Amino acid sequence: MRERLSLWAVFCLIVAFLPSQTESIAVMSVDLGSEWMKIALVKPGVPMEIVLNKESRRKTPVAVCLKENERLFGDSALGVAVKNPMVVYRFLQSILGKTADNPQVAQYQKHFPEHQLLRDEKRGTVFFKFSEELQYTPEELLGMILNYSRGLAQDFAEQPIKDAVITVPAYFNQAERRAVLQAANIAGLKVLQLINDNTAVALNYGVFRRKDINSTAQNILFYDMGSGSTTATIVTYQTVKTKESGTHPQLQIRGVGFDRTLGGFEMELRLRDHLAKLFNEQKKSKKDVRENLRAMAKLLKEAQRLKTVLSANAEHMAQIEGLMDDIDFKAKVTRSEFEALCEDLFDRVPGPVKEALAAAEMSMDEIEQVILVGGSTRVPKVQDVLLKAVGKEELSKNINADEAAAMGAVYQAAALSKAFKVKPFLVRDAAVFPIQVEFSRETEEEDGIKTMKHNKRILFQRMAPYPQRKVITFNRYMDDFVFYINYGDLSFLGEQDLKVFGSQNLTMVKLSGVGSSFKKHSDAESKGIKAHFNMDESGVLILDRVESVFETIVEEKEEESTLTKLGNTISSLFGGGSSEPNANVTEPVTDEEEMIPEAGKEQDQSEKQEESAQEKPEAEEGKEGEPQAEEQKDNKEDEAETQGETDAEKPEEKSDAEKVEETEADKKSKPQKKSKISEDITVELEVNDVLDPSTEDMEVSKKKLQDLTDRDLEKQEREKTLNSLEAFIFETQDKMYQDEYLAVVTEEEKEQITGKLSEASNWMDEEGYTAGTKELKEKLSELKKLCKAMFFRVEERKKWPDRLAALDSMLNHSTIFLKSVRLIPEGDQIFTEVELKMLERVINETMTWKNETVAEQEKLSPTEKPVLLSKDIEAKHSFLDREVNYLLNKAKFAKPKPKDKAKDKNTTSTENSNANSTANSTEDAEKVIPPKSDDAEEVKPAEEPPTAEEKEETILELNPAENTDTESTESSKSENHIGDEL
């Protein structure tokens, strides 16, 4: 026990000296909208907070300006957009993960004709041609913006940040989600999760209303109209029980409807075109304002302001100074005119709500309230149309329409980070687009004719919850084959949405090594080719692995020795107490069970019924039809076999004849133990929607952005040095006219310094503004070195009065203290003679040093190097103060000397009479001072020392008690197994 305690002591000591982990454990979220982004942060001591940008604003434009020698972001980039729109890139979200022939690319080109968009022949996507030498992909430009967002968060947090949760629209498909991940990778961000923005809003709403959530399901519809798109989401809140951590609140996405192009930006474009028409009608210029890119950029900026003002006012005057050819523009616009311009847009407002209800298979009566999210829901007409469509008494506005997604995402970031503890809030997101597996196989008809049959198996239904793992088994292939992963039935999308959606084919999967696995295990029974799929927390589908699975019969001994049984018992204890039979040593994969999670039971049962109905004749051929049931049956056989072994161990009293008969029967009927064998199959993926950039392309992109970042940092460093040099020249020239500086320099020094400053000032005007950072630093260093002695003398003279006054005060107090102490009678004296003489010596030495040094300094000229230094005065003051404090501390803790023993004895004998003995003893007992609480704690048994993990974790103040496991962990532990009836 002593050895164990000493080991713990060493461990705690090591942990104490480890570098602090709180320096870089902050996490961030980026609510990445089409026009604006909001950044939130969690760090130790700061639960959840919106990050302010350099202009101290809570939201930042998603814009980057690429000039020849610098980059600008956010509001600075928008400022340039009015003067030179060609170098400012905005609204990149709409062309992420899109091929060059996508309608949204053409729409983007229409909205921003100043940009040159070209086709990337390698990937089929688009890129911006900035110059002959420089081209940038949308992912690279978004990477720059994400890197800028991280910089803002790091400045706000005052520590480095790598981990982030980024929001994306719920309607983003696989290619679009991968594009965002690629942009984050280029920016050097570690994405903990891509969270759907509607899910982040729902999480934010639920976290702050945790107490209102109970076992009764509450259905809430969030209507989010942003700048670029609109999404309606139906969310169910209720508390659920989990095996791991008890009862917790949960949100489940039940239905999602969306309109990709319905948003505030389209309204602003209508207003812009209306203002351009009004200007042309005024005929102040012969030119068409619509052909002037700069003028149109100014009109768009005014239209954005106008839309906001008209939300609160019935009419407003639009005005722009020098719109074109120095002609001012002024025109009145009314709210009714604005509503007439956007009438067709307002007609589309109810559409997403209807889609969400259809996806959730619910009616409006089941929805308790409708909550508005997004800046564009502030337009009065949007609210009027929506209120009429949903048939409610009112629309709720009880969350922050701009910041809810960022705050929900940062809560998720804290939950996913290992550095924080948050109260669990389970999230069940839903896949908006179904995904299926397709394959073809040769079948033989009754007349002997062979035909190719195309099969489809649903992998994830529409609105299927994720994260989730699934397994699909191919039972009839014995050689290498190919299958396809595609989107399922997208008939719920309109014609235009389907065009914008892009390719409905995801990936072609080529398998090799299937035939060789069958040859290798020719004596084993095949259990099929199993493909393991995972839709992760970000909604990205991944094919984890493909394996060829076989079963063999294993001969086992009749009885196990006592030692073996004991070993198996211990193994099961350390292995978590699993009742499952141990996997055979030839089984390389034991981390996944092919089971149906509760969430997917209904879907899978319906799938099985459909498959049985479609291919009943083929199901009779053996391994067709119900592979799920087959797997479950195998598991049951294993369980039955284990149970049989257990029963066999229980002795029963039977006759010898009965025993012989039972033994023979057992040999015949007892199922033989089976062992599972897996062989990994080589997988080759061929992407069919949008090709991902190659590793080499990603490295080129990273280097391109790093070079730009280095250039920006170099520019910032140069500007900082240039400003420092300018400031030093002007301030020092001004000081050369001040009395306190003139008093400490000779005429020669003055002329030298003044001459150098004038020379440097002239150099700045002629060459300084084009000089490099190194040259500027050298010039500044030279001037500082020249003026160093002058500044030193001035600073010393400024410090003398205060420092000398403090030393005089210390000497006075020390002298008075020493005199007082020497008056104490010898019998009560607590200080030794040596201590008193030491203090006296220090006082005398300090007094002598001060008088001599001050006298010597007074003999010197102010232009000479001083001998009286402020640091020496401070050192003398500190030394004397230390000596006095030593004696004061000794006096504070000193105990009074005991009185004369004889006198004490007489007093005691007089007081201790027989009559008062009891009272005195009681009084003495009352005078006993109880031990302090600290002492009481010392006698308690030693508590178990905290673990290293507990020390490193910082508790998020919002939820100080518990740690969150998002549902991703629970879901990922199980897989759905889908049969293919092969």
GROMACS .gro file of N, CA, C and O in nm, residues 135-220:
model
  344
  135GLN      N    1  -0.499   3.174  -6.070
  135GLN     CA    2  -0.638   3.128  -6.074
  135GLN      C    3  -0.673   3.072  -5.936
  135GLN      O    4  -0.588   3.014  -5.869
  136TYR      N    5  -0.798   3.088  -5.897
  136TYR     CA    6  -0.842   3.039  -5.766
  136TYR      C    7  -0.973   2.963  -5.781
  136TYR      O    8  -1.066   3.008  -5.850
  137THR      N    9  -0.981   2.848  -5.714
  137THR     CA   10  -1.104   2.771  -5.712
  137THR      C   11  -1.194   2.826  -5.600
  137THR      O   12  -1.145   2.892  -5.508
  138PRO      N   13  -1.325   2.799  -5.607
  138PRO     CA   14  -1.413   2.842  -5.497
  138PRO      C   15  -1.369   2.786  -5.362
  138PRO      O   16  -1.380   2.854  -5.260
  139GLU      N   17  -1.315   2.661  -5.362
  139GLU     CA   18  -1.268   2.602  -5.235
  139GLU      C   19  -1.150   2.679  -5.179
  139GLU      O   20  -1.139   2.698  -5.057
  140GLU      N   21  -1.061   2.725  -5.265
  140GLU     CA   22  -0.945   2.803  -5.219
  140GLU      C   23  -0.988   2.937  -5.162
  140GLU      O   24  -0.937   2.980  -5.057
  141LEU      N   25  -1.082   3.003  -5.228
  141LEU     CA   26  -1.130   3.132  -5.179
  141LEU      C   27  -1.204   3.115  -5.045
  141LEU      O   28  -1.187   3.195  -4.953
  142LEU      N   29  -1.283   3.007  -5.036
  142LEU     CA   30  -1.352   2.981  -4.909
  142LEU      C   31  -1.251   2.944  -4.800
  142LEU      O   32  -1.269   2.981  -4.683
  143GLY      N   33  -1.144   2.874  -4.839
  143GLY     CA   34  -1.038   2.841  -4.743
  143GLY      C   35  -0.975   2.967  -4.687
  143GLY      O   36  -0.942   2.975  -4.567
  144MET      N   37  -0.955   3.069  -4.773
  144MET     CA   38  -0.900   3.196  -4.724
  144MET      C   39  -0.993   3.259  -4.621
  144MET      O   40  -0.948   3.310  -4.517
  145ILE      N   41  -1.124   3.255  -4.647
  145ILE     CA   42  -1.221   3.315  -4.556
  145ILE      C   43  -1.225   3.239  -4.425
  145ILE      O   44  -1.232   3.299  -4.316
  146LEU      N   45  -1.219   3.106  -4.431
  146LEU     CA   46  -1.218   3.025  -4.307
  146LEU      C   47  -1.092   3.050  -4.227
  146LEU      O   48  -1.095   3.054  -4.104
  147ASN      N   49  -0.980   3.065  -4.295
  147ASN     CA   50  -0.855   3.096  -4.226
  147ASN      C   51  -0.863   3.233  -4.158
  147ASN      O   52  -0.813   3.252  -4.047
  148TYR      N   53  -0.927   3.327  -4.225
  148TYR     CA   54  -0.949   3.460  -4.166
  148TYR      C   55  -1.038   3.450  -4.043
  148TYR      O   56  -1.012   3.515  -3.940
  149SER      N   57  -1.142   3.367  -4.050
  149SER     CA   58  -1.232   3.349  -3.935
  149SER      C   59  -1.156   3.290  -3.816
  149SER      O   60  -1.179   3.328  -3.701
  150ARG      N   61  -1.065   3.197  -3.845
  150ARG     CA   62  -0.984   3.141  -3.736
  150ARG      C   63  -0.895   3.248  -3.675
  150ARG      O   64  -0.878   3.253  -3.553
  151GLY      N   65  -0.839   3.336  -3.760
  151GLY     CA   66  -0.755   3.444  -3.708
  151GLY      C   67  -0.832   3.536  -3.615
  151GLY      O   68  -0.782   3.576  -3.509
  152LEU      N   69  -0.958   3.568  -3.653
  152LEU     CA   70  -1.041   3.652  -3.566
  152LEU      C   71  -1.067   3.583  -3.432
  152LEU      O   72  -1.059   3.646  -3.326
  153ALA      N   73  -1.097   3.453  -3.438
  153ALA     CA   74  -1.125   3.378  -3.315
  153ALA      C   75  -1.000   3.370  -3.227
  153ALA      O   76  -1.008   3.381  -3.104
  154GLN      N   77  -0.883   3.350  -3.289
  154GLN     CA   78  -0.759   3.340  -3.212
  154GLN      C   79  -0.725   3.474  -3.145
  154GLN      O   80  -0.681   3.477  -3.030
  155ASP      N   81  -0.746   3.583  -3.215
  155ASP     CA   82  -0.722   3.715  -3.155
  155ASP      C   83  -0.816   3.738  -3.038
  155ASP      O   84  -0.777   3.793  -2.935
  156PHE      N   85  -0.941   3.694  -3.053
  156PHE     CA   86  -1.041   3.713  -2.948
  156PHE      C   87  -1.012   3.622  -2.828
  156PHE      O   88  -1.027   3.663  -2.713
  157ALA      N   89  -0.968   3.499  -2.857
  157ALA     CA   90  -0.941   3.402  -2.751
  157ALA      C   91  -0.803   3.419  -2.689
  157ALA      O   92  -0.776   3.369  -2.581
  158GLU      N   93  -0.714   3.488  -2.761
  158GLU     CA   94  -0.575   3.508  -2.720
  158GLU      C   95  -0.503   3.374  -2.703
  158GLU      O   96  -0.424   3.354  -2.610
  159GLN      N   97  -0.534   3.280  -2.790
  159GLN     CA   98  -0.468   3.150  -2.792
  159GLN      C   99  -0.494   3.083  -2.926
  159GLN      O  100  -0.592   3.117  -2.994
  160PRO      N  101  -0.409   2.989  -2.967
  160PRO     CA  102  -0.430   2.923  -3.097
  160PRO      C  103  -0.553   2.834  -3.095
  160PRO      O  104  -0.589   2.777  -2.992
  161ILE      N  105  -0.617   2.821  -3.211
  161ILE     CA  106  -0.738   2.737  -3.225
  161ILE      C  107  -0.724   2.654  -3.352
  161ILE      O  108  -0.685   2.705  -3.457
  162LYS      N  109  -0.754   2.526  -3.340
  162LYS     CA  110  -0.751   2.437  -3.457
  162LYS      C  111  -0.885   2.370  -3.483
  162LYS      O  112  -0.919   2.340  -3.596
  163ASP      N  113  -0.962   2.344  -3.376
  163ASP     CA  114  -1.084   2.266  -3.388
  163ASP      C  115  -1.205   2.356  -3.412
  163ASP      O  116  -1.221   2.460  -3.347
  164ALA      N  117  -1.290   2.313  -3.505
  164ALA     CA  118  -1.407   2.396  -3.538
  164ALA      C  119  -1.524   2.309  -3.582
  164ALA      O  120  -1.505   2.198  -3.635
  165VAL      N  121  -1.643   2.359  -3.557
  165VAL     CA  122  -1.766   2.303  -3.615
  165VAL      C  123  -1.818   2.408  -3.712
  165VAL      O  124  -1.829   2.525  -3.678
  166ILE      N  125  -1.846   2.365  -3.835
  166ILE     CA  126  -1.889   2.458  -3.940
  166ILE      C  127  -2.031   2.422  -3.982
  166ILE      O  128  -2.063   2.304  -4.001
  167THR      N  129  -2.116   2.523  -3.996
  167THR     CA  130  -2.253   2.497  -4.041
  167THR      C  131  -2.260   2.496  -4.193
  167THR      O  132  -2.188   2.570  -4.260
  168VAL      N  133  -2.347   2.411  -4.243
  168VAL     CA  134  -2.376   2.406  -4.388
  168VAL      C  135  -2.527   2.396  -4.404
  168VAL      O  136  -2.597   2.350  -4.312
  169PRO      N  137  -2.583   2.436  -4.518
  169PRO     CA  138  -2.727   2.419  -4.539
  169PRO      C  139  -2.766   2.271  -4.537
  169PRO      O  140  -2.689   2.185  -4.580
  170ALA      N  141  -2.885   2.244  -4.487
  170ALA     CA  142  -2.930   2.105  -4.476
  170ALA      C  143  -2.941   2.039  -4.612
  170ALA      O  144  -2.928   1.917  -4.624
  171TYR      N  145  -2.963   2.119  -4.718
  171TYR     CA  146  -2.981   2.062  -4.852
  171TYR      C  147  -2.850   2.036  -4.924
  171TYR      O  148  -2.850   1.995  -5.039
  172PHE      N  149  -2.737   2.060  -4.861
  172PHE     CA  150  -2.609   2.031  -4.925
  172PHE      C  151  -2.597   1.881  -4.950
  172PHE      O  152  -2.617   1.799  -4.860
  173ASN      N  153  -2.561   1.845  -5.075
  173ASN     CA  154  -2.543   1.704  -5.107
  173ASN      C  155  -2.399   1.661  -5.077
  173ASN      O  156  -2.321   1.738  -5.020
  174GLN      N  157  -2.364   1.541  -5.115
  174GLN     CA  158  -2.233   1.486  -5.080
  174GLN      C  159  -2.118   1.569  -5.138
  174GLN      O  160  -2.020   1.597  -5.070
  175ALA      N  161  -2.130   1.610  -5.265
  175ALA     CA  162  -2.023   1.687  -5.329
  175ALA      C  163  -2.004   1.822  -5.260
  175ALA      O  164  -1.891   1.868  -5.240
  176GLU      N  165  -2.113   1.886  -5.224
  176GLU     CA  166  -2.105   2.018  -5.160
  176GLU      C  167  -2.044   2.007  -5.020
  176GLU      O  168  -1.964   2.093  -4.978
  177ARG      N  169  -2.079   1.903  -4.947
  177ARG     CA  170  -2.021   1.884  -4.813
  177ARG      C  171  -1.871   1.856  -4.823
  177ARG      O  172  -1.791   1.906  -4.744
  178ARG      N  173  -1.832   1.775  -4.920
  178ARG     CA  174  -1.690   1.746  -4.938
  178ARG      C  175  -1.613   1.874  -4.974
  178ARG      O  176  -1.498   1.892  -4.932
  179ALA      N  177  -1.677   1.962  -5.052
  179ALA     CA  178  -1.611   2.088  -5.092
  179ALA      C  179  -1.582   2.175  -4.971
  179ALA      O  180  -1.476   2.237  -4.962
  180VAL      N  181  -1.676   2.181  -4.877
  180VAL     CA  182  -1.654   2.260  -4.754
  180VAL      C  183  -1.541   2.199  -4.672
  180VAL      O  184  -1.455   2.271  -4.619
  181LEU      N  185  -1.538   2.067  -4.663
  181LEU     CA  186  -1.430   2.000  -4.589
  181LEU      C  187  -1.295   2.026  -4.656
  181LEU      O  188  -1.193   2.042  -4.588
  182GLN      N  189  -1.293   2.029  -4.789
  182GLN     CA  190  -1.168   2.058  -4.860
  182GLN      C  191  -1.121   2.201  -4.832
  182GLN      O  192  -1.003   2.225  -4.810
  183ALA      N  193  -1.215   2.295  -4.829
  183ALA     CA  194  -1.180   2.435  -4.799
  183ALA      C  195  -1.124   2.447  -4.658
  183ALA      O  196  -1.025   2.519  -4.635
  184ALA      N  197  -1.183   2.375  -4.563
  184ALA     CA  198  -1.134   2.379  -4.425
  184ALA      C  199  -0.996   2.316  -4.415
  184ALA      O  200  -0.909   2.364  -4.340
  185ASN      N  201  -0.974   2.209  -4.492
  185ASN     CA  202  -0.843   2.143  -4.495
  185ASN      C  203  -0.736   2.238  -4.548
  185ASN      O  204  -0.625   2.247  -4.494
  186ILE      N  205  -0.769   2.311  -4.655
  186ILE     CA  206  -0.675   2.409  -4.712
  186ILE      C  207  -0.643   2.517  -4.608
  186ILE      O  208  -0.530   2.565  -4.599
  187ALA      N  209  -0.744   2.554  -4.528
  187ALA     CA  210  -0.725   2.658  -4.426
  187ALA      C  211  -0.652   2.607  -4.303
  187ALA      O  212  -0.618   2.686  -4.215
  188GLY      N  213  -0.628   2.475  -4.296
  188GLY     CA  214  -0.558   2.420  -4.180
  188GLY      C  215  -0.647   2.401  -4.059
  188GLY      O  216  -0.599   2.390  -3.946
  189LEU      N  217  -0.779   2.396  -4.080
  189LEU     CA  218  -0.874   2.376  -3.970
  189LEU      C  219  -0.907   2.228  -3.954
  189LEU      O  220  -0.924   2.158  -4.054
  190LYS      N  221  -0.918   2.182  -3.832
  190LYS     CA  222  -0.965   2.047  -3.805
  190LYS      C  223  -1.115   2.055  -3.781
  190LYS      O  224  -1.160   2.114  -3.682
  191VAL      N  225  -1.192   1.998  -3.872
  191VAL     CA  226  -1.338   2.006  -3.861
  191VAL      C  227  -1.389   1.893  -3.771
  191VAL      O  228  -1.379   1.776  -3.806
  192LEU      N  229  -1.441   1.931  -3.656
  192LEU     CA  230  -1.499   1.831  -3.567
  192LEU      C  231  -1.628   1.777  -3.626
  192LEU      O  232  -1.660   1.660  -3.610
  193GLN      N  233  -1.702   1.864  -3.694
  193GLN     CA  234  -1.828   1.822  -3.756
  193GLN      C  235  -1.878   1.931  -3.850
  193GLN      O  236  -1.860   2.050  -3.823
  194LEU      N  237  -1.937   1.888  -3.961
  194LEU     CA  238  -2.021   1.979  -4.041
  194LEU      C  239  -2.162   1.961  -3.988
  194LEU      O  240  -2.219   1.851  -3.999
  195ILE      N  241  -2.218   2.064  -3.929
  195ILE     CA  242  -2.353   2.052  -3.873
  195ILE      C  243  -2.449   2.131  -3.960
  195ILE      O  244  -2.417   2.242  -4.005
  196ASN      N  245  -2.564   2.074  -3.990
  196ASN     CA  246  -2.664   2.146  -4.068
  196ASN      C  247  -2.708   2.269  -3.991
  196ASN      O  248  -2.732   2.262  -3.870
  197ASP      N  249  -2.721   2.383  -4.059
  197ASP     CA  250  -2.752   2.506  -3.987
  197ASP      C  251  -2.886   2.500  -3.916
  197ASP      O  252  -2.902   2.554  -3.806
  198ASN      N  253  -2.984   2.430  -3.976
  198ASN     CA  254  -3.114   2.418  -3.908
  198ASN      C  255  -3.102   2.333  -3.781
  198ASN      O  256  -3.169   2.358  -3.681
  199THR      N  257  -3.014   2.233  -3.783
  199THR     CA  258  -2.992   2.149  -3.665
  199THR      C  259  -2.923   2.230  -3.555
  199THR      O  260  -2.954   2.217  -3.437
  200ALA      N  261  -2.827   2.316  -3.595
  200ALA     CA  262  -2.758   2.400  -3.497
  200ALA      C  263  -2.856   2.497  -3.430
  200ALA      O  264  -2.850   2.520  -3.309
  201VAL      N  265  -2.949   2.552  -3.509
  201VAL     CA  266  -3.051   2.642  -3.453
  201VAL      C  267  -3.139   2.565  -3.354
  201VAL      O  268  -3.168   2.613  -3.244
  202ALA      N  269  -3.181   2.445  -3.393
  202ALA     CA  270  -3.267   2.363  -3.305
  202ALA      C  271  -3.194   2.326  -3.176
  202ALA      O  272  -3.254   2.325  -3.068
  203LEU      N  273  -3.065   2.299  -3.186
  203LEU     CA  274  -2.987   2.266  -3.066
  203LEU      C  275  -2.977   2.387  -2.973
  203LEU      O  276  -2.992   2.374  -2.852
  204ASN      N  277  -2.953   2.503  -3.030
  204ASN     CA  278  -2.945   2.625  -2.950
  204ASN      C  279  -3.076   2.651  -2.877
  204ASN      O  280  -3.079   2.685  -2.758
  205TYR      N  281  -3.187   2.631  -2.948
  205TYR     CA  282  -3.319   2.651  -2.888
  205TYR      C  283  -3.342   2.552  -2.772
  205TYR      O  284  -3.389   2.588  -2.665
  206GLY      N  285  -3.305   2.424  -2.796
  206GLY     CA  286  -3.328   2.321  -2.694
  206GLY      C  287  -3.240   2.337  -2.571
  206GLY      O  288  -3.285   2.315  -2.457
  207VAL      N  289  -3.115   2.376  -2.591
  207VAL     CA  290  -3.021   2.387  -2.479
  207VAL      C  291  -3.070   2.490  -2.376
  207VAL      O  292  -3.060   2.467  -2.255
  208PHE      N  293  -3.124   2.600  -2.425
  208PHE     CA  294  -3.169   2.705  -2.334
  208PHE      C  295  -3.313   2.685  -2.287
  208PHE      O  296  -3.364   2.767  -2.212
  209ARG      N  297  -3.377   2.577  -2.331
  209ARG     CA  298  -3.511   2.544  -2.282
  209ARG      C  299  -3.516   2.399  -2.236
  209ARG      O  300  -3.617   2.330  -2.251
  210ARG      N  301  -3.405   2.355  -2.182
  210ARG     CA  302  -3.391   2.216  -2.136
  210ARG      C  303  -3.500   2.177  -2.037
  210ARG      O  304  -3.554   2.067  -2.040
  211LYS      N  305  -3.535   2.270  -1.947
  211LYS     CA  306  -3.633   2.239  -1.841
  211LYS      C  307  -3.774   2.218  -1.897
  211LYS      O  308  -3.858   2.153  -1.834
  212ASP      N  309  -3.800   2.274  -2.015
  212ASP     CA  310  -3.935   2.261  -2.073
  212ASP      C  311  -3.952   2.131  -2.150
  212ASP      O  312  -4.063   2.101  -2.194
  213ILE      N  313  -3.844   2.057  -2.168
  213ILE     CA  314  -3.851   1.932  -2.248
  213ILE      C  315  -3.879   1.816  -2.155
  213ILE      O  316  -3.811   1.797  -2.052
  214ASN      N  317  -3.982   1.736  -2.188
  214ASN     CA  318  -4.016   1.619  -2.107
  214ASN      C  319  -4.044   1.501  -2.198
  214ASN      O  320  -4.013   1.505  -2.317
  215SER      N  321  -4.103   1.396  -2.143
  215SER     CA  322  -4.124   1.273  -2.221
  215SER      C  323  -4.230   1.290  -2.329
  215SER      O  324  -4.242   1.207  -2.420
  216THR      N  325  -4.310   1.398  -2.319
  216THR     CA  326  -4.410   1.424  -2.423
  216THR      C  327  -4.344   1.495  -2.541
  216THR      O  328  -4.276   1.596  -2.523
  217ALA      N  329  -4.365   1.443  -2.660
  217ALA     CA  330  -4.301   1.500  -2.780
  217ALA      C  331  -4.358   1.638  -2.811
  217ALA      O  332  -4.479   1.658  -2.807
  218GLN      N  333  -4.269   1.733  -2.839
  218GLN     CA  334  -4.309   1.868  -2.881
  218GLN      C  335  -4.256   1.890  -3.023
  218GLN      O  336  -4.136   1.878  -3.045
  219ASN      N  337  -4.344   1.925  -3.114
  219ASN     CA  338  -4.304   1.949  -3.253
  219ASN      C  339  -4.297   2.099  -3.281
  219ASN      O  340  -4.395   2.170  -3.260
  220ILE      N  341  -4.183   2.144  -3.329
  220ILE     CA  342  -4.162   2.285  -3.356
  220ILE      C  343  -4.108   2.300  -3.499
  220ILE      O  344  -4.023   2.223  -3.543
   0.00000   0.00000   0.00000
